[in-house]
Amino acid sequence: MLAKGPSISRRSVIVAGIAACGIGLGLRIKSVNENCTVIPEREYGMNEWLELDDNFLGSEVDRAPGYGFMVSGCSVMTPNEYLKAYSRTDLKKLDSDDADRPSIAVVDMKVRNEGTSDNGIKMFTWHLASLDHPNKMYEVDFDLLGAATPEIAGSVGFIVDPGVVSRVIHFPFATVGGPDYFHEYDDTYRPDIQGRRFRLIMTNLPERRMFVLDANDYDAA
């Protein structure tokens, strides 16, 4: 019986040591959490102007004060429906299985520039996130956008002149890293858009400003 005493004593010390370490770790985590910077957030809905002000999405050099955005609609549609409705080039139809799948979410948006900044807007930093499926993220489909907005075809950004409000631009979003429409692929395709409620973050710092959008299924009528 006495031989078990030291073993029990050592185990008690070990357990106490683990407990002490756990308490210390908990204090450190609490301290880190208390010192974390909380980024204020502001949500916008349809037909509300979201102003960039002095906020930015990617880095500080991307600041474009004076720019504002207003979303007037959001819909899920097929690439061929998009081309038929909005194409301003000779490209009106795609001969691909992907072209008739509801694989794009379209955000109808006006852009204005009430400032003097000559900075442009980088569309490749935009991501439309599904609120119904948090692991689903969509990026601007530059192939389709170029057909609907040929003046910025081939570009990943754009500039609005000071004092100008753009016409409604129909920004199509598709699965991140989707295949090119103009090549045949045997093992990959553009999947359907998941969910009908989305978040589009326009700035991250110093304040996070975003659109929260409810999309409709496209109705050509």
Tab-separated table of N, CA and C in Angstrom, residues 46 71-83 85-86 101-109 128 138-139 141 144 168-175 191-200 212-221:
chain	number	residue	atom	x	y	z
A	46	MET	N	-30.976	46.758	-51.215
A	46	MET	CA	-31.274	47.234	-52.564
A	46	MET	C	-31.609	48.730	-52.552
A	71	VAL	N	-27.117	48.958	-55.704
A	71	VAL	CA	-27.614	47.739	-56.335
A	71	VAL	C	-29.129	47.861	-56.517
A	72	SER	N	-29.580	47.626	-57.737
A	72	SER	CA	-31.011	47.731	-58.031
A	72	SER	C	-31.661	46.376	-58.268
A	73	GLY	N	-30.843	45.320	-58.368
A	73	GLY	CA	-31.414	44.001	-58.582
A	73	GLY	C	-30.365	42.912	-58.470
A	74	CYS	N	-30.836	41.691	-58.220
A	74	CYS	CA	-29.933	40.542	-58.142
A	74	CYS	C	-30.727	39.315	-58.595
A	75	SER	N	-30.178	38.575	-59.539
A	75	SER	CA	-30.898	37.424	-60.075
A	75	SER	C	-29.937	36.302	-60.437
A	76	VAL	N	-30.473	35.093	-60.421
A	76	VAL	CA	-29.712	33.910	-60.830
A	76	VAL	C	-30.201	33.508	-62.212
A	77	MET	N	-29.268	33.292	-63.126
A	77	MET	CA	-29.643	33.015	-64.503
A	77	MET	C	-28.587	32.150	-65.183
A	78	THR	N	-28.860	31.762	-66.417
A	78	THR	CA	-27.895	30.999	-67.198
A	78	THR	C	-27.051	31.976	-68.022
A	79	PRO	N	-25.855	31.560	-68.449
A	79	PRO	CA	-25.050	32.429	-69.310
A	79	PRO	C	-25.775	32.841	-70.594
A	80	ASN	N	-26.515	31.933	-71.199
A	80	ASN	CA	-27.230	32.298	-72.428
A	80	ASN	C	-28.350	33.292	-72.155
A	81	GLU	N	-29.013	33.175	-71.023
A	81	GLU	CA	-30.023	34.169	-70.653
A	81	GLU	C	-29.361	35.531	-70.462
A	82	TYR	N	-28.167	35.528	-69.848
A	82	TYR	CA	-27.425	36.779	-69.645
A	82	TYR	C	-27.072	37.424	-70.978
A	83	LEU	N	-26.543	36.629	-71.897
A	83	LEU	CA	-26.138	37.179	-73.198
A	83	LEU	C	-27.337	37.702	-73.980
A	85	ALA	N	-30.068	38.874	-72.782
A	85	ALA	CA	-30.617	40.065	-72.142
A	85	ALA	C	-29.681	41.272	-72.211
A	86	TYR	N	-28.368	41.041	-72.119
A	86	TYR	CA	-27.473	42.171	-71.884
A	86	TYR	C	-26.319	42.331	-72.864
A	101	ARG	N	-27.088	26.277	-67.876
A	101	ARG	CA	-27.176	25.923	-66.459
A	101	ARG	C	-27.251	27.217	-65.652
A	102	PRO	N	-28.095	27.306	-64.609
A	102	PRO	CA	-28.170	28.547	-63.806
A	102	PRO	C	-26.919	28.721	-62.939
A	103	SER	N	-25.843	29.100	-63.611
A	103	SER	CA	-24.523	29.099	-62.972
A	103	SER	C	-23.972	30.487	-62.676
A	104	ILE	N	-24.771	31.522	-62.881
A	104	ILE	CA	-24.284	32.865	-62.564
A	104	ILE	C	-25.329	33.631	-61.749
A	105	ALA	N	-24.811	34.448	-60.841
A	105	ALA	CA	-25.637	35.391	-60.087
A	105	ALA	C	-25.289	36.779	-60.589
A	106	VAL	N	-26.288	37.523	-60.995
A	106	VAL	CA	-26.058	38.825	-61.621
A	106	VAL	C	-26.465	39.935	-60.651
A	107	VAL	N	-25.529	40.838	-60.391
A	107	VAL	CA	-25.789	41.996	-59.535
A	107	VAL	C	-25.887	43.230	-60.418
A	108	ASP	N	-27.057	43.851	-60.440
A	108	ASP	CA	-27.290	45.057	-61.246
A	108	ASP	C	-26.907	46.272	-60.414
A	109	MET	N	-25.929	47.033	-60.898
A	109	MET	CA	-25.353	48.075	-60.060
A	109	MET	C	-25.039	49.341	-60.840
A	128	LEU	N	-18.730	37.437	-54.170
A	128	LEU	CA	-20.124	37.304	-53.741
A	128	LEU	C	-20.235	36.007	-52.955
A	138	TYR	N	-18.316	33.310	-55.036
A	138	TYR	CA	-18.368	33.551	-56.475
A	138	TYR	C	-17.589	34.808	-56.823
A	139	GLU	N	-16.979	34.795	-58.022
A	139	GLU	CA	-16.174	35.915	-58.488
A	139	GLU	C	-16.739	36.449	-59.799
A	141	ASP	N	-17.370	37.172	-63.466
A	141	ASP	CA	-17.160	36.411	-64.701
A	141	ASP	C	-16.803	37.421	-65.794
A	144	LEU	N	-18.305	37.033	-69.586
A	144	LEU	CA	-19.650	37.535	-69.819
A	144	LEU	C	-19.726	39.047	-69.651
A	168	VAL	N	-26.706	51.346	-65.462
A	168	VAL	CA	-26.716	50.100	-64.696
A	168	VAL	C	-25.780	49.096	-65.374
A	169	ILE	N	-24.848	48.578	-64.616
A	169	ILE	CA	-23.923	47.559	-65.110
A	169	ILE	C	-24.346	46.219	-64.512
A	170	HIS	N	-24.406	45.211	-65.346
A	170	HIS	CA	-24.874	43.894	-64.905
A	170	HIS	C	-23.648	43.012	-64.643
A	171	PHE	N	-23.229	42.967	-63.379
A	171	PHE	CA	-22.023	42.226	-63.008
A	171	PHE	C	-22.377	40.749	-62.778
A	172	PRO	N	-21.841	39.846	-63.618
A	172	PRO	CA	-22.115	38.415	-63.430
A	172	PRO	C	-21.063	37.771	-62.520
A	173	PHE	N	-21.522	36.971	-61.587
A	173	PHE	CA	-20.622	36.246	-60.687
A	173	PHE	C	-20.794	34.750	-60.912
A	174	ALA	N	-19.665	34.044	-61.004
A	174	ALA	CA	-19.675	32.604	-61.240
A	174	ALA	C	-18.731	31.928	-60.252
A	175	THR	N	-18.749	30.608	-60.226
A	175	THR	CA	-17.894	29.844	-59.325
A	175	THR	C	-16.435	30.237	-59.491
A	191	PRO	N	-20.851	24.806	-61.918
A	191	PRO	CA	-22.008	24.316	-61.157
A	191	PRO	C	-23.064	25.396	-60.947
A	192	ASP	N	-24.258	24.946	-60.609
A	192	ASP	CA	-25.357	25.865	-60.327
A	192	ASP	C	-25.009	26.765	-59.141
A	193	ILE	N	-25.570	27.960	-59.160
A	193	ILE	CA	-25.445	28.863	-58.022
A	193	ILE	C	-26.198	28.257	-56.836
A	194	GLN	N	-25.561	28.267	-55.672
A	194	GLN	CA	-26.162	27.711	-54.466
A	194	GLN	C	-26.722	28.825	-53.592
A	195	GLY	N	-28.003	28.712	-53.235
A	195	GLY	CA	-28.626	29.709	-52.367
A	195	GLY	C	-29.131	30.907	-53.153
A	196	ARG	N	-29.898	31.719	-52.474
A	196	ARG	CA	-30.450	32.919	-53.103
A	196	ARG	C	-30.275	34.160	-52.220
A	197	ARG	N	-29.457	34.058	-51.199
A	197	ARG	CA	-29.164	35.202	-50.332
A	197	ARG	C	-27.649	35.363	-50.284
A	198	PHE	N	-27.186	36.593	-50.563
A	198	PHE	CA	-25.752	36.796	-50.752
A	198	PHE	C	-25.240	38.031	-49.999
A	199	ARG	N	-23.924	38.033	-49.840
A	199	ARG	CA	-23.226	39.186	-49.259
A	199	ARG	C	-22.117	39.588	-50.217
A	200	LEU	N	-22.049	40.875	-50.527
A	200	LEU	CA	-20.990	41.415	-51.388
A	200	LEU	C	-20.266	42.491	-50.598
A	212	VAL	N	-26.164	43.231	-48.624
A	212	VAL	CA	-26.824	41.956	-48.338
A	212	VAL	C	-28.009	41.874	-49.294
A	213	LEU	N	-27.998	40.855	-50.155
A	213	LEU	CA	-28.901	40.833	-51.300
A	213	LEU	C	-29.716	39.545	-51.355
A	214	ASP	N	-30.978	39.690	-51.684
A	214	ASP	CA	-31.849	38.554	-51.963
A	214	ASP	C	-32.012	38.451	-53.477
A	215	ALA	N	-31.651	37.309	-54.027
A	215	ALA	CA	-31.714	37.128	-55.479
A	215	ALA	C	-33.006	36.416	-55.889
A	216	ASN	N	-33.462	36.747	-57.087
A	216	ASN	CA	-34.598	36.057	-57.688
A	216	ASN	C	-34.098	35.184	-58.818
A	217	ASP	N	-34.863	34.149	-59.136
A	217	ASP	CA	-34.588	33.387	-60.352
A	217	ASP	C	-35.011	34.255	-61.538
A	218	TYR	N	-34.159	34.312	-62.532
A	218	TYR	CA	-34.397	35.203	-63.660
A	218	TYR	C	-35.680	34.843	-64.396
A	219	ASP	N	-36.434	35.862	-64.736
A	219	ASP	CA	-37.658	35.707	-65.514
A	219	ASP	C	-37.566	36.596	-66.734
A	220	ALA	N	-37.401	35.993	-67.893
A	220	ALA	CA	-37.225	36.755	-69.130
A	220	ALA	C	-38.437	37.608	-69.452
A	221	ALA	N	-39.591	37.232	-68.933
A	221	ALA	CA	-40.811	38.012	-69.212
A	221	ALA	C	-40.776	39.327	-68.464
